[in-house]
mmCIF file of C-alpha atoms in Angstrom:
data_model
loop_
_atom_site.group_PDB
_atom_site.id
_atom_site.type_symbol
_atom_site.label_atom_id
_atom_site.label_comp_id
_atom_site.label_asym_id
_atom_site.label_seq_id
_atom_site.Cartn_x
_atom_site.Cartn_y
_atom_site.Cartn_z
ATOM 1 C CA MET A 992 -0.099 -0.031 -0.036
ATOM 2 C CA THR A 993 1.237 3.519 -0.962
ATOM 3 C CA SER A 994 1.956 5.752 1.990
ATOM 4 C CA PRO A 995 0.725 9.277 2.213
ATOM 5 C CA VAL A 996 4.298 10.522 1.757
ATOM 6 C CA GLU A 997 5.045 8.347 -1.197
ATOM 7 C CA ALA A 998 1.822 9.511 -2.739
ATOM 8 C CA SER A 999 2.606 13.157 -2.244
ATOM 9 C CA LEU A 1000 6.037 12.712 -3.878
ATOM 10 C CA ALA A 1001 4.577 10.926 -6.866
ATOM 11 C CA TYR A 1002 2.056 13.844 -7.126
ATOM 12 C CA ALA A 1003 4.940 16.419 -6.865
ATOM 13 C CA GLU A 1004 6.939 14.636 -9.530
ATOM 14 C CA GLN A 1005 3.943 14.298 -11.928
ATOM 15 C CA PHE A 1006 3.144 18.042 -11.533
ATOM 16 C CA SER A 1007 5.758 19.037 -14.070
ATOM 17 C CA ARG A 1008 4.792 17.318 -17.342
ATOM 18 C CA GLU A 1009 7.238 16.917 -20.277
ATOM 19 C CA ASP A 1010 6.318 18.037 -23.922
ATOM 20 C CA GLU A 1011 7.043 15.873 -26.961
ATOM 21 C CA ILE A 1012 10.450 17.256 -27.362
ATOM 22 C CA LEU A 1013 11.525 16.527 -23.745
ATOM 23 C CA ARG A 1014 10.101 12.988 -24.050
ATOM 24 C CA ALA A 1015 11.778 12.233 -27.328
ATOM 25 C CA ALA A 1016 15.052 13.464 -25.667
ATOM 26 C CA ARG A 1017 14.580 11.389 -22.695
ATOM 27 C CA GLN A 1018 14.012 8.285 -24.935
ATOM 28 C CA ARG A 1019 17.165 8.833 -26.698
ATOM 29 C CA GLY A 1020 19.007 9.178 -23.658
ATOM 30 C CA GLN A 1021 17.543 5.955 -22.077
ATOM 31 C CA GLU A 1022 18.500 4.188 -25.008
ATOM 32 C CA MET A 1023 22.164 5.276 -24.976
ATOM 33 C CA GLY A 1024 22.366 4.534 -21.280
ATOM 34 C CA ALA A 1025 22.691 8.424 -20.347
ATOM 35 C CA VAL A 1026 19.977 8.329 -17.722
ATOM 36 C CA PRO A 1027 18.274 11.967 -17.774
ATOM 37 C CA ILE A 1028 17.087 14.062 -14.730
ATOM 38 C CA LEU A 1029 13.497 13.163 -13.823
ATOM 39 C CA PRO A 1030 10.751 15.828 -14.788
ATOM 40 C CA GLY A 1031 10.609 17.199 -11.222
ATOM 41 C CA GLY A 1032 14.202 18.015 -11.112
ATOM 42 C CA GLY A 1033 14.237 19.300 -14.470
ATOM 43 C CA ALA A 1034 11.318 21.715 -13.690
ATOM 44 C CA ALA A 1035 13.278 22.711 -10.589
ATOM 45 C CA LEU A 1036 16.252 23.557 -12.798
ATOM 46 C CA CYS A 1037 14.137 25.476 -15.173
ATOM 47 C CA VAL A 1038 12.624 27.647 -12.202
ATOM 48 C CA LEU A 1039 15.989 28.334 -10.628
ATOM 49 C CA ALA A 1040 17.334 29.541 -13.986
ATOM 50 C CA THR A 1041 14.380 31.705 -14.319
ATOM 51 C CA ALA A 1042 14.555 33.295 -10.838
ATOM 52 C CA ILE A 1043 18.091 34.384 -11.081
ATOM 53 C CA SER A 1044 17.696 35.379 -14.865
ATOM 54 C CA ALA A 1045 20.585 33.117 -15.676
ATOM 55 C CA ARG A 1046 22.675 34.231 -18.548
ATOM 56 C CA SER A 1047 25.816 31.999 -18.209
ATOM 57 C CA VAL A 1048 25.245 28.429 -17.268
ATOM 58 C CA VAL A 1049 27.741 25.407 -17.007
ATOM 59 C CA GLU A 1050 26.375 21.844 -17.303
ATOM 60 C CA ILE A 1051 28.579 18.978 -16.148
ATOM 61 C CA GLY A 1052 27.138 15.963 -18.137
ATOM 62 C CA THR A 1053 25.350 16.872 -21.214
ATOM 63 C CA GLY A 1054 23.590 13.407 -21.598
ATOM 64 C CA CYS A 1055 21.362 13.517 -24.625
ATOM 65 C CA GLY A 1056 20.033 17.026 -23.744
ATOM 66 C CA VAL A 1057 17.133 16.865 -21.392
ATOM 67 C CA SER A 1058 18.452 18.782 -18.492
ATOM 68 C CA GLY A 1059 20.048 21.300 -21.079
ATOM 69 C CA LEU A 1060 16.607 21.780 -22.541
ATOM 70 C CA TRP A 1061 15.044 22.600 -19.005
ATOM 71 C CA LEU A 1062 18.002 25.003 -18.427
ATOM 72 C CA LEU A 1063 17.720 26.766 -21.669
ATOM 73 C CA ARG A 1064 13.918 27.256 -21.228
ATOM 74 C CA GLY A 1065 14.747 28.976 -17.909
ATOM 75 C CA MET A 1066 17.443 31.190 -19.125
ATOM 76 C CA ARG A 1067 17.444 34.540 -20.560
ATOM 77 C CA PRO A 1068 16.909 34.720 -24.377
ATOM 78 C CA ASP A 1069 20.594 35.976 -24.796
ATOM 79 C CA GLY A 1070 21.868 33.111 -22.344
ATOM 80 C CA THR A 1071 24.674 30.756 -23.419
ATOM 81 C CA LEU A 1072 24.857 27.236 -22.059
ATOM 82 C CA THR A 1073 28.268 25.488 -21.748
ATOM 83 C CA SER A 1074 27.707 21.735 -21.457
ATOM 84 C CA VAL A 1075 30.550 19.232 -20.796
ATOM 85 C CA ASP A 1076 30.606 15.460 -21.515
ATOM 86 C CA LEU A 1077 32.939 12.818 -22.327
ATOM 87 C CA GLU A 1078 30.624 11.375 -24.953
ATOM 88 C CA LEU A 1079 30.591 12.799 -28.499
ATOM 89 C CA GLU A 1080 27.594 10.704 -29.399
ATOM 90 C CA HIS A 1081 25.530 12.035 -26.396
ATOM 91 C CA GLN A 1082 26.276 15.668 -27.342
ATOM 92 C CA ARG A 1083 25.429 14.892 -30.964
ATOM 93 C CA LEU A 1084 21.959 13.817 -29.729
ATOM 94 C CA ALA A 1085 21.673 16.745 -27.206
ATOM 95 C CA LYS A 1086 22.327 19.402 -30.237
ATOM 96 C CA GLN A 1087 19.471 17.442 -32.025
ATOM 97 C CA ALA A 1088 17.129 17.916 -29.129
ATOM 98 C CA PHE A 1089 18.149 21.660 -28.962
ATOM 99 C CA ALA A 1090 17.482 22.224 -32.499
ATOM 100 C CA GLU A 1091 14.289 20.363 -32.409
ATOM 101 C CA ALA A 1092 13.320 22.951 -29.657
ATOM 102 C CA GLY A 1093 14.107 25.850 -31.478
ATOM 103 C CA PHE A 1094 17.379 27.033 -29.701
ATOM 104 C CA SER A 1095 20.088 28.551 -31.911
ATOM 105 C CA GLY A 1096 23.478 26.941 -31.926
ATOM 106 C CA SER A 1097 24.956 30.198 -31.012
ATOM 107 C CA ARG A 1098 23.465 29.657 -27.390
ATOM 108 C CA ILE A 1099 25.021 26.320 -26.795
ATOM 109 C CA ARG A 1100 28.669 25.532 -26.337
ATOM 110 C CA LEU A 1101 29.269 21.802 -26.162
ATOM 111 C CA ILE A 1102 32.793 20.684 -24.999
ATOM 112 C CA THR A 1103 33.793 17.175 -25.356
ATOM 113 C CA GLY A 1104 36.240 16.030 -22.582
ATOM 114 C CA ARG A 1105 36.598 14.922 -19.038
ATOM 115 C CA ALA A 1106 34.841 17.566 -16.637
ATOM 116 C CA LEU A 1107 37.762 17.892 -14.386
ATOM 117 C CA ASP A 1108 40.189 18.752 -17.478
ATOM 118 C CA VAL A 1109 37.716 21.310 -18.948
ATOM 119 C CA LEU A 1110 36.285 23.260 -15.867
ATOM 120 C CA PRO A 1111 39.691 24.650 -14.656
ATOM 121 C CA ARG A 1112 39.864 26.383 -18.046
ATOM 122 C CA LEU A 1113 36.567 28.345 -17.440
ATOM 123 C CA SER A 1114 36.441 31.822 -15.978
ATOM 124 C CA ASP A 1115 36.258 32.529 -12.222
ATOM 125 C CA GLY A 1116 33.126 34.184 -11.087
ATOM 126 C CA GLY A 1117 31.771 34.065 -14.709
ATOM 127 C CA TYR A 1118 28.641 32.043 -14.317
ATOM 128 C CA ASP A 1119 25.191 32.244 -12.859
ATOM 129 C CA LEU A 1120 24.510 28.704 -12.424
ATOM 130 C CA VAL A 1121 26.469 25.410 -12.472
ATOM 131 C CA PHE A 1122 24.462 22.082 -12.700
ATOM 132 C CA ALA A 1123 26.253 18.682 -12.062
ATOM 133 C CA ASP A 1124 24.962 15.281 -13.273
ATOM 134 C CA ALA A 1125 28.110 13.194 -14.124
ATOM 135 C CA ALA A 1126 30.547 10.841 -12.276
ATOM 136 C CA LYS A 1127 29.247 10.730 -8.643
ATOM 137 C CA GLN A 1128 32.680 9.968 -7.279
ATOM 138 C CA GLU A 1129 33.799 13.165 -8.717
ATOM 139 C CA TYR A 1130 31.122 15.412 -6.989
ATOM 140 C CA ALA A 1131 33.294 16.795 -4.465
ATOM 141 C CA ASP A 1132 35.657 18.013 -7.069
ATOM 142 C CA TYR A 1133 32.906 19.483 -9.121
ATOM 143 C CA LEU A 1134 31.749 21.493 -6.182
ATOM 144 C CA ALA A 1135 35.158 22.970 -5.763
ATOM 145 C CA GLU A 1136 35.166 24.053 -9.375
ATOM 146 C CA ALA A 1137 31.568 25.351 -9.187
ATOM 147 C CA VAL A 1138 32.218 27.608 -6.332
ATOM 148 C CA ARG A 1139 35.221 29.107 -7.961
ATOM 149 C CA LEU A 1140 32.949 29.549 -11.352
ATOM 150 C CA LEU A 1141 30.106 31.086 -9.795
ATOM 151 C CA ARG A 1142 29.463 34.648 -9.109
ATOM 152 C CA VAL A 1143 28.172 35.588 -5.662
ATOM 153 C CA GLY A 1144 24.309 35.039 -5.824
ATOM 154 C CA GLY A 1145 24.787 32.235 -8.291
ATOM 155 C CA ILE A 1146 23.439 28.662 -7.832
ATOM 156 C CA VAL A 1147 25.027 25.191 -8.005
ATOM 157 C CA ALA A 1148 22.815 22.196 -8.185
ATOM 158 C CA PHE A 1149 23.683 18.299 -8.121
ATOM 159 C CA ASP A 1150 21.342 15.653 -9.462
ATOM 160 C CA ASN A 1151 20.961 12.174 -7.767
ATOM 161 C CA ALA A 1152 21.507 13.872 -4.356
ATOM 162 C CA LEU A 1153 19.510 11.105 -2.895
ATOM 163 C CA TRP A 1154 20.912 8.290 -5.048
ATOM 164 C CA HIS A 1155 18.158 5.845 -5.492
ATOM 165 C CA ASP A 1156 17.284 6.303 -1.662
ATOM 166 C CA ARG A 1157 20.792 4.929 -0.762
ATOM 167 C CA VAL A 1158 22.199 8.229 0.755
ATOM 168 C CA ALA A 1159 19.717 8.327 3.598
ATOM 169 C CA ASP A 1160 20.486 4.604 4.560
ATOM 170 C CA PRO A 1161 23.822 4.553 6.663
ATOM 171 C CA THR A 1162 24.176 0.878 5.869
ATOM 172 C CA GLN A 1163 24.685 1.606 2.125
ATOM 173 C CA ARG A 1164 28.493 2.084 1.657
ATOM 174 C CA ASP A 1165 29.178 1.627 -2.173
ATOM 175 C CA PRO A 1166 31.534 4.177 -3.534
ATOM 176 C CA GLU A 1167 28.953 6.159 -5.331
ATOM 177 C CA THR A 1168 26.659 6.572 -2.308
ATOM 178 C CA VAL A 1169 29.683 7.483 -0.067
ATOM 179 C CA ALA A 1170 30.640 10.325 -2.551
ATOM 180 C CA VAL A 1171 26.931 11.694 -2.830
ATOM 181 C CA ARG A 1172 26.650 11.619 0.997
ATOM 182 C CA GLU A 1173 30.259 13.248 1.475
ATOM 183 C CA LEU A 1174 29.093 16.075 -0.838
ATOM 184 C CA GLY A 1175 26.208 16.779 1.157
ATOM 185 C CA LYS A 1176 28.529 17.380 4.216
ATOM 186 C CA LEU A 1177 30.731 19.498 2.260
ATOM 187 C CA VAL A 1178 28.051 21.711 1.063
ATOM 188 C CA GLN A 1179 26.493 22.020 4.695
ATOM 189 C CA ALA A 1180 29.965 22.793 6.130
ATOM 190 C CA ASP A 1181 30.798 25.523 3.473
ATOM 191 C CA ASP A 1182 29.993 29.017 4.780
ATOM 192 C CA ARG A 1183 30.037 30.429 1.343
ATOM 193 C CA LEU A 1184 26.942 28.668 0.434
ATOM 194 C CA ARG A 1185 23.425 28.538 1.610
ATOM 195 C CA ALA A 1186 21.837 25.042 0.619
ATOM 196 C CA VAL A 1187 18.618 22.994 0.500
ATOM 197 C CA MET A 1188 17.743 19.348 -0.429
ATOM 198 C CA LEU A 1189 15.048 19.393 -2.713
ATOM 199 C CA PRO A 1190 13.177 15.958 -2.679
ATOM 200 C CA VAL A 1191 12.468 16.045 -6.410
ATOM 201 C CA GLY A 1192 13.477 13.478 -9.066
ATOM 202 C CA ASP A 1193 16.331 11.531 -7.496
ATOM 203 C CA GLY A 1194 17.113 14.331 -5.104
ATOM 204 C CA LEU A 1195 18.535 17.981 -6.079
ATOM 205 C CA LEU A 1196 20.995 19.448 -3.888
ATOM 206 C CA THR A 1197 20.957 23.005 -4.404
ATOM 207 C CA ALA A 1198 23.020 25.851 -2.921
ATOM 208 C CA VAL A 1199 23.238 29.568 -3.575
ATOM 209 C CA LYS A 1200 26.766 31.235 -2.991
ATOM 210 C CA ILE A 1201 26.713 33.994 -0.644
ATOM 211 C CA SER A 1202 30.177 35.118 -0.406
ATOM 212 C CA ASP A 1203 33.523 34.534 -2.070
#
C-alpha cells in the first residue's frame, strides 16, 4: 500500500509534465544509457534559472539534452549554456534535441572531454548557475570548481543527491553513495553556501553562493 508521503512525492513529480521534445530526448538518453534527470528535477532547474535570470550556465554531463532543455527554457533569451561531456555521440543527440526545441546553436557551447580537465579552463566568477549530473565519485571536485566558477548570488545544483534512496541509509557504503553523501556534508560545512535538499526526482541538492 502506498503511504501518504509516497503518494505526495509521486504527485509532486507528476506535477511537471514533459512535452514531446523532452520525451523524445529522454527516450534517446535512456536508449544510450545516459539516464536523464527526472521531470521534477528538470522543472526545478528551469525555475532556478528563471529566478536568477541566468545568462551563463555550466552543465557537467550533457547526456542527450534533457537537462539542457530545461535549463535553456529557464535562461534569458541571450543566455549561453556551456555543457561538458565525455561522450561525443551523447552531445550529438543533445544538439539534435536543442535544434528541435528551436534553440540557436549560438546559445550552446558543447565541449567534449573530462569535466575535471575542462572546468579549470573556465573563468572565475563568470557563471550564474552550475549544474552537475556526471561521475558521482567526482562530485566533491565538481563542487570546488563550481564555487570558483559562480558569481556571488549564483546557484550550484547536483542531481541524484538522494542516489536511489541509498544516501539516507547509513548501511549503504558503495563508492557512489559514499561520494554523494560526502558531497552533502561538504555543502553543509561551506560558509560560502546556503543550501537546501529538494526531494524532487532523485534528489536535487541546491546551494546559493553567498560570499567569495
